[in-house]
Amino acid sequence: MKLTPEQRIQLHGFNNLTKSLSFNMYDICYTKTKEEREAYIEYIDEQYNADRLTAILESVTDIIGAHVLNIAKQDYVPQGASVTILVSEGPVVEVPNESYDESPGPLPSAVVMGLDKSHITVHTYPEYHPNEGISTFRADIDVSTCGEISPLKALNYLIHSFDTDIMTMDYRVRGFTRDINGDKLFIDHDISSIQNYIPEEVKDDFHMFDVNIYQENIFHTKCKLKNFDLNNYLFGYSKDKLSEEEQEQITDSLTKEMDEIFYGKNIKENK
């Protein structure tokens, strides 16, 4: 049932829908030596430590109109960090119509909406291949809200907060709420694809595909960077320090790693 924004807010009681966004990003790097690998991990740990991640999530709370109740953050040894923010209902003001549109959200700007108790979390996972010189960094962010605004409005800001080669995004609406007549609403906004919440200039940089189950209100989008420049994947030096054979070998290793992450399976080399 297609509803206008005015109709959407005419509910019986509180909006009981739970809207969850899972945003996962990957950064890939070639680290030839143990020293390079350790330097990369140290760089990632400094770049995405608990304090910076907390600042990112606090901006997300502004975008979705939440009030911070509690922050738990931790830097781990030897690497990685986690932050969890518990948020509560914000003051209800006039609902901006663009909150319902399939369009990118702000970068960032306060969008104050009504929310029940919800949470935002981030966990980071630096790791490396034991034999092939590949190091990766993954950040998983989950934004779960109850109320009228979708956490998809925070997606544009999250994408711009990380340097990423691959992104996977999942969005799901669970539960139901009731309109003033008592009829159940299992989703309160139109959505055909997560891609509609990503700016065109970002989409131009990525190969993208969707796997959506519309009748279950489940949406999935994967993105992989289109342009490959080896210099962007070498840590501490440029490709002119390598022979053509080394450049080709490293390029093959990196693109294989990216393809395996993007397609979610190991790819066997042709003999």
mmCIF file of C-alpha atoms in Angstrom:
data_model
loop_
_atom_site.group_PDB
_atom_site.id
_atom_site.type_symbol
_atom_site.label_atom_id
_atom_site.label_comp_id
_atom_site.label_asym_id
_atom_site.label_seq_id
_atom_site.Cartn_x
_atom_site.Cartn_y
_atom_site.Cartn_z
ATOM 1 C CA MET A 1 0.000 0.000 0.000
ATOM 2 C CA LYS A 2 1.529 3.315 -1.092
ATOM 3 C CA LEU A 3 1.163 6.055 1.508
ATOM 4 C CA THR A 4 2.022 9.732 1.592
ATOM 5 C CA PRO A 5 4.325 11.049 4.367
ATOM 6 C CA GLU A 6 1.283 12.619 6.050
ATOM 7 C CA GLN A 7 -0.491 9.258 6.128
ATOM 8 C CA ARG A 8 2.609 7.470 7.366
ATOM 9 C CA ILE A 9 2.727 9.368 10.633
ATOM 10 C CA GLN A 10 -0.956 8.721 11.411
ATOM 11 C CA LEU A 11 -0.253 5.609 13.455
ATOM 12 C CA HIS A 12 -1.955 3.947 16.372
ATOM 13 C CA GLY A 13 0.656 4.503 19.061
ATOM 14 C CA PHE A 14 4.407 4.308 18.544
ATOM 15 C CA ASN A 15 6.072 3.125 15.341
ATOM 16 C CA ASN A 16 7.055 -0.444 16.282
ATOM 17 C CA LEU A 17 8.973 -1.286 13.105
ATOM 18 C CA THR A 18 12.634 -2.234 13.557
ATOM 19 C CA LYS A 19 14.867 -1.086 10.692
ATOM 20 C CA SER A 20 18.378 -2.503 10.562
ATOM 21 C CA LEU A 21 21.261 -1.516 8.296
ATOM 22 C CA SER A 22 24.454 -3.569 8.167
ATOM 23 C CA PHE A 23 27.332 -1.806 6.391
ATOM 24 C CA ASN A 24 30.549 -3.748 5.740
ATOM 25 C CA MET A 25 33.617 -2.294 4.067
ATOM 26 C CA TYR A 26 36.956 -3.827 3.024
ATOM 27 C CA ASP A 27 40.307 -2.198 2.376
ATOM 28 C CA ILE A 28 42.886 -4.358 0.561
ATOM 29 C CA CYS A 29 46.664 -3.836 0.630
ATOM 30 C CA TYR A 30 49.768 -5.673 -0.610
ATOM 31 C CA THR A 31 52.368 -6.060 2.132
ATOM 32 C CA LYS A 32 55.413 -7.917 0.843
ATOM 33 C CA THR A 33 57.391 -8.226 4.073
ATOM 34 C CA LYS A 34 56.623 -8.764 7.739
ATOM 35 C CA GLU A 35 57.708 -5.179 8.407
ATOM 36 C CA GLU A 36 55.288 -3.836 5.786
ATOM 37 C CA ARG A 37 52.465 -5.929 7.198
ATOM 38 C CA GLU A 38 53.100 -4.727 10.744
ATOM 39 C CA ALA A 39 53.310 -1.119 9.534
ATOM 40 C CA TYR A 40 49.991 -1.482 7.669
ATOM 41 C CA ILE A 41 48.244 -2.980 10.703
ATOM 42 C CA GLU A 42 49.671 -0.211 12.897
ATOM 43 C CA TYR A 43 48.463 2.417 10.405
ATOM 44 C CA ILE A 44 44.963 0.911 10.315
ATOM 45 C CA ASP A 45 44.787 0.692 14.098
ATOM 46 C CA GLU A 46 45.740 4.352 14.367
ATOM 47 C CA GLN A 47 43.469 5.471 11.536
ATOM 48 C CA TYR A 48 40.414 3.611 12.842
ATOM 49 C CA ASN A 49 40.949 3.524 16.587
ATOM 50 C CA ALA A 50 38.069 3.490 19.058
ATOM 51 C CA ASP A 51 38.051 7.275 19.457
ATOM 52 C CA ARG A 52 37.718 7.968 15.715
ATOM 53 C CA LEU A 53 35.104 5.243 15.319
ATOM 54 C CA THR A 54 33.163 6.778 18.197
ATOM 55 C CA ALA A 55 33.189 10.149 16.431
ATOM 56 C CA ILE A 56 31.846 8.512 13.249
ATOM 57 C CA LEU A 57 29.027 6.786 15.130
ATOM 58 C CA GLU A 58 28.150 9.973 17.008
ATOM 59 C CA SER A 59 27.651 11.681 13.630
ATOM 60 C CA VAL A 60 25.387 8.786 12.631
ATOM 61 C CA THR A 61 23.267 9.404 15.745
ATOM 62 C CA ASP A 62 22.884 13.041 14.655
ATOM 63 C CA ILE A 63 21.751 11.964 11.182
ATOM 64 C CA ILE A 64 19.114 9.565 12.521
ATOM 65 C CA GLY A 65 18.031 11.976 15.259
ATOM 66 C CA ALA A 66 19.005 9.901 18.288
ATOM 67 C CA HIS A 67 20.172 10.801 21.784
ATOM 68 C CA VAL A 68 23.242 8.981 23.100
ATOM 69 C CA LEU A 69 22.553 7.091 26.339
ATOM 70 C CA ASN A 70 25.754 5.114 26.692
ATOM 71 C CA ILE A 71 29.025 4.538 24.812
ATOM 72 C CA ALA A 72 31.197 1.451 25.235
ATOM 73 C CA LYS A 73 34.468 1.448 23.284
ATOM 74 C CA GLN A 74 37.562 -0.712 23.236
ATOM 75 C CA ASP A 75 40.882 -0.903 21.395
ATOM 76 C CA TYR A 76 42.099 -4.496 21.259
ATOM 77 C CA VAL A 77 45.561 -6.056 21.424
ATOM 78 C CA PRO A 78 47.148 -6.887 19.043
ATOM 79 C CA GLN A 79 44.717 -5.083 16.717
ATOM 80 C CA GLY A 80 41.105 -4.072 16.119
ATOM 81 C CA ALA A 81 38.539 -1.928 17.887
ATOM 82 C CA SER A 82 34.851 -1.972 18.827
ATOM 83 C CA VAL A 83 32.327 0.710 19.718
ATOM 84 C CA THR A 84 28.704 0.267 20.819
ATOM 85 C CA ILE A 85 26.352 3.200 21.331
ATOM 86 C CA LEU A 86 22.939 2.840 22.962
ATOM 87 C CA VAL A 87 20.595 5.575 21.785
ATOM 88 C CA SER A 88 17.158 6.706 22.870
ATOM 89 C CA GLU A 89 14.157 8.555 21.506
ATOM 90 C CA GLY A 90 14.847 12.035 20.233
ATOM 91 C CA PRO A 91 12.469 14.991 20.309
ATOM 92 C CA VAL A 92 9.699 14.655 17.747
ATOM 93 C CA VAL A 93 9.510 17.588 15.354
ATOM 94 C CA GLU A 94 7.868 18.028 11.986
ATOM 95 C CA VAL A 95 8.914 15.095 9.850
ATOM 96 C CA PRO A 96 10.826 16.216 6.718
ATOM 97 C CA ASN A 97 9.373 14.608 3.598
ATOM 98 C CA GLU A 98 12.829 13.711 2.261
ATOM 99 C CA SER A 99 13.192 11.225 5.114
ATOM 100 C CA TYR A 100 10.897 8.931 3.126
ATOM 101 C CA ASP A 101 12.538 9.399 -0.253
ATOM 102 C CA GLU A 102 14.896 6.833 -1.750
ATOM 103 C CA SER A 103 17.769 9.306 -1.812
ATOM 104 C CA PRO A 104 21.202 9.749 -0.197
ATOM 105 C CA GLY A 105 21.297 11.180 3.300
ATOM 106 C CA PRO A 106 23.294 14.177 4.571
ATOM 107 C CA LEU A 107 27.057 14.481 5.072
ATOM 108 C CA PRO A 108 26.202 14.910 7.927
ATOM 109 C CA SER A 109 23.372 17.137 9.082
ATOM 110 C CA ALA A 110 21.029 16.814 12.021
ATOM 111 C CA VAL A 111 17.783 15.084 11.070
ATOM 112 C CA VAL A 112 15.766 14.961 14.281
ATOM 113 C CA MET A 113 13.196 12.166 14.374
ATOM 114 C CA GLY A 114 11.425 10.031 16.945
ATOM 115 C CA LEU A 115 13.295 6.867 17.916
ATOM 116 C CA ASP A 116 12.774 4.231 20.577
ATOM 117 C CA LYS A 117 15.734 2.526 22.264
ATOM 118 C CA SER A 118 18.115 1.473 19.498
ATOM 119 C CA HIS A 119 21.800 0.794 19.022
ATOM 120 C CA ILE A 120 24.721 1.463 16.713
ATOM 121 C CA THR A 121 27.832 -0.721 16.703
ATOM 122 C CA VAL A 122 31.136 -0.981 14.853
ATOM 123 C CA HIS A 123 33.783 -3.703 14.939
ATOM 124 C CA THR A 124 37.057 -3.726 12.981
ATOM 125 C CA TYR A 125 38.988 -6.740 11.731
ATOM 126 C CA PRO A 126 42.544 -6.186 10.420
ATOM 127 C CA GLU A 127 44.054 -9.433 9.094
ATOM 128 C CA TYR A 128 46.589 -10.798 6.624
ATOM 129 C CA HIS A 129 47.301 -13.810 4.425
ATOM 130 C CA PRO A 130 50.038 -15.977 5.988
ATOM 131 C CA ASN A 131 51.839 -16.649 2.693
ATOM 132 C CA GLU A 132 50.777 -14.374 -0.167
ATOM 133 C CA GLY A 133 51.452 -10.821 1.048
ATOM 134 C CA ILE A 134 47.819 -9.688 1.188
ATOM 135 C CA SER A 135 46.548 -7.649 4.144
ATOM 136 C CA THR A 136 42.919 -6.636 4.577
ATOM 137 C CA PHE A 137 40.948 -4.393 6.861
ATOM 138 C CA ARG A 138 37.228 -4.894 7.425
ATOM 139 C CA ALA A 139 34.822 -2.693 9.380
ATOM 140 C CA ASP A 140 31.310 -3.896 10.220
ATOM 141 C CA ILE A 141 28.762 -1.258 11.244
ATOM 142 C CA ASP A 142 25.208 -2.018 12.336
ATOM 143 C CA VAL A 143 22.583 0.699 12.753
ATOM 144 C CA SER A 144 19.281 -0.442 14.234
ATOM 145 C CA THR A 145 16.416 2.013 14.723
ATOM 146 C CA CYS A 146 12.797 2.043 15.771
ATOM 147 C CA GLY A 147 10.806 4.977 14.487
ATOM 148 C CA GLU A 148 10.077 6.842 11.300
ATOM 149 C CA ILE A 149 13.493 7.547 9.804
ATOM 150 C CA SER A 150 15.375 4.752 8.075
ATOM 151 C CA PRO A 151 19.026 4.127 9.019
ATOM 152 C CA LEU A 152 19.668 4.116 5.268
ATOM 153 C CA LYS A 153 19.861 7.907 5.608
ATOM 154 C CA ALA A 154 23.203 7.365 7.371
ATOM 155 C CA LEU A 155 24.624 5.263 4.530
ATOM 156 C CA ASN A 156 25.995 8.142 2.455
ATOM 157 C CA TYR A 157 27.946 9.454 5.454
ATOM 158 C CA LEU A 158 29.293 5.984 6.322
ATOM 159 C CA ILE A 159 30.555 5.456 2.767
ATOM 160 C CA HIS A 160 32.421 8.774 2.916
ATOM 161 C CA SER A 161 33.923 7.927 6.317
ATOM 162 C CA PHE A 162 36.058 5.030 5.053
ATOM 163 C CA ASP A 163 38.491 4.341 2.215
ATOM 164 C CA THR A 164 36.939 1.253 0.714
ATOM 165 C CA ASP A 165 37.533 -1.197 -2.119
ATOM 166 C CA ILE A 166 34.500 -3.410 -1.485
ATOM 167 C CA MET A 167 31.228 -2.740 0.308
ATOM 168 C CA THR A 168 28.369 -5.039 1.244
ATOM 169 C CA MET A 169 25.140 -3.610 2.632
ATOM 170 C CA ASP A 170 22.073 -5.303 4.081
ATOM 171 C CA TYR A 171 18.817 -3.653 5.081
ATOM 172 C CA ARG A 172 15.849 -5.313 6.731
ATOM 173 C CA VAL A 173 12.563 -4.100 8.199
ATOM 174 C CA ARG A 174 11.081 -6.351 10.881
ATOM 175 C CA GLY A 175 7.903 -6.450 12.924
ATOM 176 C CA PHE A 176 4.823 -4.355 12.213
ATOM 177 C CA THR A 177 3.078 -1.217 13.351
ATOM 178 C CA ARG A 178 -0.582 -0.218 13.038
ATOM 179 C CA ASP A 179 -2.261 2.702 11.344
ATOM 180 C CA ILE A 180 -5.050 4.644 13.040
ATOM 181 C CA ASN A 181 -7.587 2.106 11.695
ATOM 182 C CA GLY A 182 -5.717 -0.821 13.266
ATOM 183 C CA ASP A 183 -4.385 -2.253 9.982
ATOM 184 C CA LYS A 184 -0.864 -3.641 10.107
ATOM 185 C CA LEU A 185 1.983 -1.930 8.252
ATOM 186 C CA PHE A 186 5.036 -4.156 7.713
ATOM 187 C CA ILE A 187 7.051 -1.319 6.157
ATOM 188 C CA ASP A 188 6.377 2.412 6.281
ATOM 189 C CA HIS A 189 8.427 3.703 3.347
ATOM 190 C CA ASP A 190 8.967 2.836 -0.311
ATOM 191 C CA ILE A 191 12.232 1.138 -1.248
ATOM 192 C CA SER A 192 13.276 -0.698 -4.399
ATOM 193 C CA SER A 193 17.066 -0.804 -3.841
ATOM 194 C CA ILE A 194 19.734 0.262 -1.357
ATOM 195 C CA GLN A 195 21.493 1.770 -4.387
ATOM 196 C CA ASN A 196 18.974 4.608 -4.401
ATOM 197 C CA TYR A 197 20.476 5.833 -1.115
ATOM 198 C CA ILE A 198 23.965 6.068 -2.644
ATOM 199 C CA PRO A 199 25.004 9.224 -4.579
ATOM 200 C CA GLU A 200 25.510 8.887 -8.330
ATOM 201 C CA GLU A 201 29.171 9.947 -8.123
ATOM 202 C CA VAL A 202 29.826 7.057 -5.729
ATOM 203 C CA LYS A 203 27.900 4.542 -7.843
ATOM 204 C CA ASP A 204 29.940 5.571 -10.879
ATOM 205 C CA ASP A 205 33.073 4.299 -9.109
ATOM 206 C CA PHE A 206 31.759 0.810 -8.333
ATOM 207 C CA HIS A 207 30.486 -2.368 -9.947
ATOM 208 C CA MET A 208 27.229 -3.099 -8.107
ATOM 209 C CA PHE A 209 24.542 -5.745 -7.894
ATOM 210 C CA ASP A 210 21.474 -6.412 -5.745
ATOM 211 C CA VAL A 211 19.875 -9.480 -4.217
ATOM 212 C CA ASN A 212 16.484 -8.374 -2.867
ATOM 213 C CA ILE A 213 13.542 -10.273 -1.362
ATOM 214 C CA TYR A 214 10.866 -7.626 -1.633
ATOM 215 C CA GLN A 215 8.047 -9.621 -0.050
ATOM 216 C CA GLU A 216 10.176 -10.110 3.080
ATOM 217 C CA ASN A 217 11.501 -6.519 3.160
ATOM 218 C CA ILE A 218 15.096 -7.755 2.838
ATOM 219 C CA PHE A 219 17.549 -5.827 0.632
ATOM 220 C CA HIS A 220 21.195 -6.573 -0.195
ATOM 221 C CA THR A 221 23.734 -4.656 -2.295
ATOM 222 C CA LYS A 222 27.395 -5.420 -3.106
ATOM 223 C CA CYS A 223 29.925 -2.941 -4.525
ATOM 224 C CA LYS A 224 33.454 -3.372 -5.885
ATOM 225 C CA LEU A 225 35.709 -0.544 -7.027
ATOM 226 C CA LYS A 226 35.936 -0.347 -10.832
ATOM 227 C CA ASN A 227 39.315 1.264 -11.419
ATOM 228 C CA PHE A 228 42.445 -0.559 -10.291
ATOM 229 C CA ASP A 229 45.657 1.437 -9.789
ATOM 230 C CA LEU A 230 48.428 -0.692 -8.267
ATOM 231 C CA ASN A 231 49.924 2.364 -6.561
ATOM 232 C CA ASN A 232 46.836 2.557 -4.350
ATOM 233 C CA TYR A 233 47.508 -0.936 -2.981
ATOM 234 C CA LEU A 234 51.232 -0.727 -2.196
ATOM 235 C CA PHE A 235 52.140 0.338 1.332
ATOM 236 C CA GLY A 236 55.085 2.704 1.597
ATOM 237 C CA TYR A 237 56.305 2.660 -2.031
ATOM 238 C CA SER A 238 55.087 2.917 -5.634
ATOM 239 C CA LYS A 239 54.990 0.455 -8.514
ATOM 240 C CA ASP A 240 57.987 2.041 -10.261
ATOM 241 C CA LYS A 241 60.117 0.264 -7.641
ATOM 242 C CA LEU A 242 58.910 -3.085 -9.012
ATOM 243 C CA SER A 243 59.723 -5.004 -12.172
ATOM 244 C CA GLU A 244 56.945 -5.559 -14.705
ATOM 245 C CA GLU A 245 56.791 -9.210 -13.662
ATOM 246 C CA GLU A 246 56.365 -8.249 -10.010
ATOM 247 C CA GLN A 247 53.689 -5.714 -10.912
ATOM 248 C CA GLU A 248 51.745 -8.344 -12.842
ATOM 249 C CA GLN A 249 52.063 -10.922 -10.072
ATOM 250 C CA ILE A 250 50.951 -8.499 -7.344
ATOM 251 C CA THR A 251 48.072 -7.221 -9.489
ATOM 252 C CA ASP A 252 46.847 -10.788 -10.029
ATOM 253 C CA SER A 253 46.998 -11.500 -6.281
ATOM 254 C CA LEU A 254 45.141 -8.337 -5.347
ATOM 255 C CA THR A 255 42.400 -8.655 -7.953
ATOM 256 C CA LYS A 256 41.877 -12.310 -7.009
ATOM 257 C CA GLU A 257 41.516 -11.310 -3.355
ATOM 258 C CA MET A 258 38.994 -8.612 -4.238
ATOM 259 C CA ASP A 259 36.992 -10.942 -6.479
ATOM 260 C CA GLU A 260 36.860 -13.622 -3.779
ATOM 261 C CA ILE A 261 35.568 -11.131 -1.209
ATOM 262 C CA PHE A 262 33.080 -9.618 -3.656
ATOM 263 C CA TYR A 263 31.645 -12.953 -4.813
ATOM 264 C CA GLY A 264 31.970 -14.637 -1.425
ATOM 265 C CA LYS A 265 33.860 -17.719 -2.581
ATOM 266 C CA ASN A 266 37.368 -19.009 -3.190
ATOM 267 C CA ILE A 267 38.422 -18.785 -6.831
ATOM 268 C CA LYS A 268 40.635 -21.553 -8.144
ATOM 269 C CA GLU A 269 43.408 -20.556 -10.528
ATOM 270 C CA ASN A 270 43.402 -22.113 -13.990
ATOM 271 C CA LYS A 271 46.356 -24.416 -14.405
#
